[in-house]
């Protein structure tokens, strides 16, 4: 199951050079330009950072969509507290067995 989920999310999380370029252009002023000097960082120097960010965003979105589909497809029921959990929360005093009486 875990491998299936990883593969599904990986397939849905591919990032193209076009997407990287578009992100760079859209955020050039606020993220990649020094406000004091006005100098802009080149796309080539931040390409991998942008790719990693976009992949992470797509993975998060793909996982959210997958989980939503599961919740819509299956009935989810939450179990009530089990008796074992109730026993732990009630702090019972342990019973100490009595010593056997010597026989005469």
Short mmCIF file of C-alpha atoms in Angstrom, two decimals:
data_model
loop_
_atom_site.label_atom_id
_atom_site.label_comp_id
_atom_site.label_asym_id
_atom_site.label_seq_id
_atom_site.Cartn_x
_atom_site.Cartn_y
_atom_site.Cartn_z
CA UNK A 1 0.00 0.00 0.00
CA UNK A 2 2.76 2.41 0.95
CA UNK A 3 4.64 1.77 -2.31
CA UNK A 4 1.43 2.24 -4.31
CA UNK A 5 0.81 5.56 -2.61
CA UNK A 6 4.41 6.69 -3.14
CA UNK A 7 4.26 5.81 -6.84
CA UNK A 8 0.87 7.47 -7.33
CA UNK A 9 2.00 10.66 -5.64
CA UNK A 10 5.33 10.62 -7.48
CA UNK A 11 3.55 10.39 -10.83
CA UNK A 12 1.26 13.27 -9.92
CA UNK A 13 4.20 15.40 -8.70
CA UNK A 14 6.30 15.89 -11.81
CA UNK A 15 7.43 19.49 -12.35
CA UNK A 16 8.30 20.82 -15.79
CA UNK A 17 10.89 23.47 -16.66
CA UNK A 18 7.99 25.61 -17.85
CA UNK A 19 6.39 25.48 -14.39
CA UNK A 20 9.70 26.40 -12.76
CA UNK A 21 10.17 29.34 -15.13
CA UNK A 22 6.58 30.51 -14.57
CA UNK A 23 7.01 30.38 -10.78
CA UNK A 24 10.28 32.30 -11.04
CA UNK A 25 8.76 35.02 -13.22
CA UNK A 26 5.67 35.32 -11.03
CA UNK A 27 7.71 35.64 -7.81
CA UNK A 28 10.82 37.37 -9.14
CA UNK A 29 10.08 40.71 -7.47
CA UNK A 30 9.09 39.50 -4.02
CA UNK A 31 11.29 36.40 -3.60
CA UNK A 32 14.30 36.71 -5.88
CA UNK A 33 15.13 40.41 -5.87
CA UNK A 34 17.15 42.09 -3.14
CA UNK A 35 15.01 45.02 -1.93
CA UNK A 36 18.04 47.17 -1.09
CA UNK A 37 20.28 46.65 -4.12
CA UNK A 38 17.57 45.72 -6.59
CA UNK A 39 19.76 42.84 -7.75
CA UNK A 40 17.83 39.78 -8.96
CA UNK A 41 19.03 36.22 -8.37
CA UNK A 42 19.31 34.25 -11.60
CA UNK A 43 16.89 31.45 -12.41
CA UNK A 44 19.76 28.99 -12.82
CA UNK A 45 20.90 29.54 -9.23
CA UNK A 46 17.45 28.91 -7.71
CA UNK A 47 16.07 26.36 -10.20
CA UNK A 48 16.51 23.32 -7.90
CA UNK A 49 15.05 25.15 -4.89
CA UNK A 50 12.00 26.08 -6.94
CA UNK A 51 11.71 22.52 -8.30
CA UNK A 52 11.86 21.06 -4.78
CA UNK A 53 9.25 23.52 -3.54
CA UNK A 54 6.87 22.82 -6.44
CA UNK A 55 7.32 19.05 -6.09
CA UNK A 56 6.51 19.28 -2.38
CA UNK A 57 3.40 21.36 -3.12
CA UNK A 58 2.22 18.90 -5.76
CA UNK A 59 2.86 15.93 -3.45
CA UNK A 60 0.83 17.55 -0.70
CA UNK A 61 -2.02 18.28 -3.13
CA UNK A 62 -1.91 14.76 -4.62
CA UNK A 63 -2.01 13.21 -1.14
CA UNK A 64 -4.94 15.41 -0.11
CA UNK A 65 -6.86 14.47 -3.27
CA UNK A 66 -6.12 10.77 -2.76
CA UNK A 67 -7.29 10.88 0.87
CA UNK A 68 -10.45 12.76 -0.10
CA UNK A 69 -11.21 10.09 -2.71
CA UNK A 70 -10.74 7.35 -0.11
CA UNK A 71 -13.04 9.09 2.37
CA UNK A 72 -15.66 9.54 -0.35
CA UNK A 73 -15.40 5.92 -1.49
CA UNK A 74 -15.43 4.19 1.89
CA UNK A 75 -17.37 4.62 5.11
CA UNK A 76 -15.07 5.70 7.91
CA UNK A 77 -16.07 4.80 11.44
CA UNK A 78 -14.17 5.73 14.53
CA UNK A 79 -14.17 3.08 17.24
CA UNK A 80 -15.20 3.96 20.75
CA UNK A 81 -12.71 3.58 23.56
CA UNK A 82 -11.92 -0.05 24.10
CA UNK A 83 -12.26 -1.61 27.53
CA UNK A 84 -8.46 -1.92 27.71
CA UNK A 85 -8.11 1.84 27.26
CA UNK A 86 -10.82 2.44 29.85
CA UNK A 87 -8.99 0.25 32.35
CA UNK A 88 -5.81 2.23 31.84
CA UNK A 89 -7.57 5.52 32.46
CA UNK A 90 -9.37 4.37 35.64
CA UNK A 91 -6.17 3.65 37.66
CA UNK A 92 -7.23 0.48 39.38
CA UNK A 93 -5.32 -0.73 42.43
CA UNK A 94 -3.62 -4.00 41.57
CA UNK A 95 -4.77 -7.01 43.54
CA UNK A 96 -2.04 -8.58 45.66
CA UNK A 97 -2.43 -12.31 46.02
CA UNK A 98 -2.54 -13.50 49.59
CA UNK A 99 0.23 -15.75 50.87
CA UNK A 100 -0.69 -19.39 51.07
CA UNK A 101 -1.33 -20.51 54.64
CA UNK A 102 1.06 -23.18 55.92
CA UNK A 103 -0.62 -26.52 56.28
CA UNK A 104 -0.21 -28.43 59.53
#
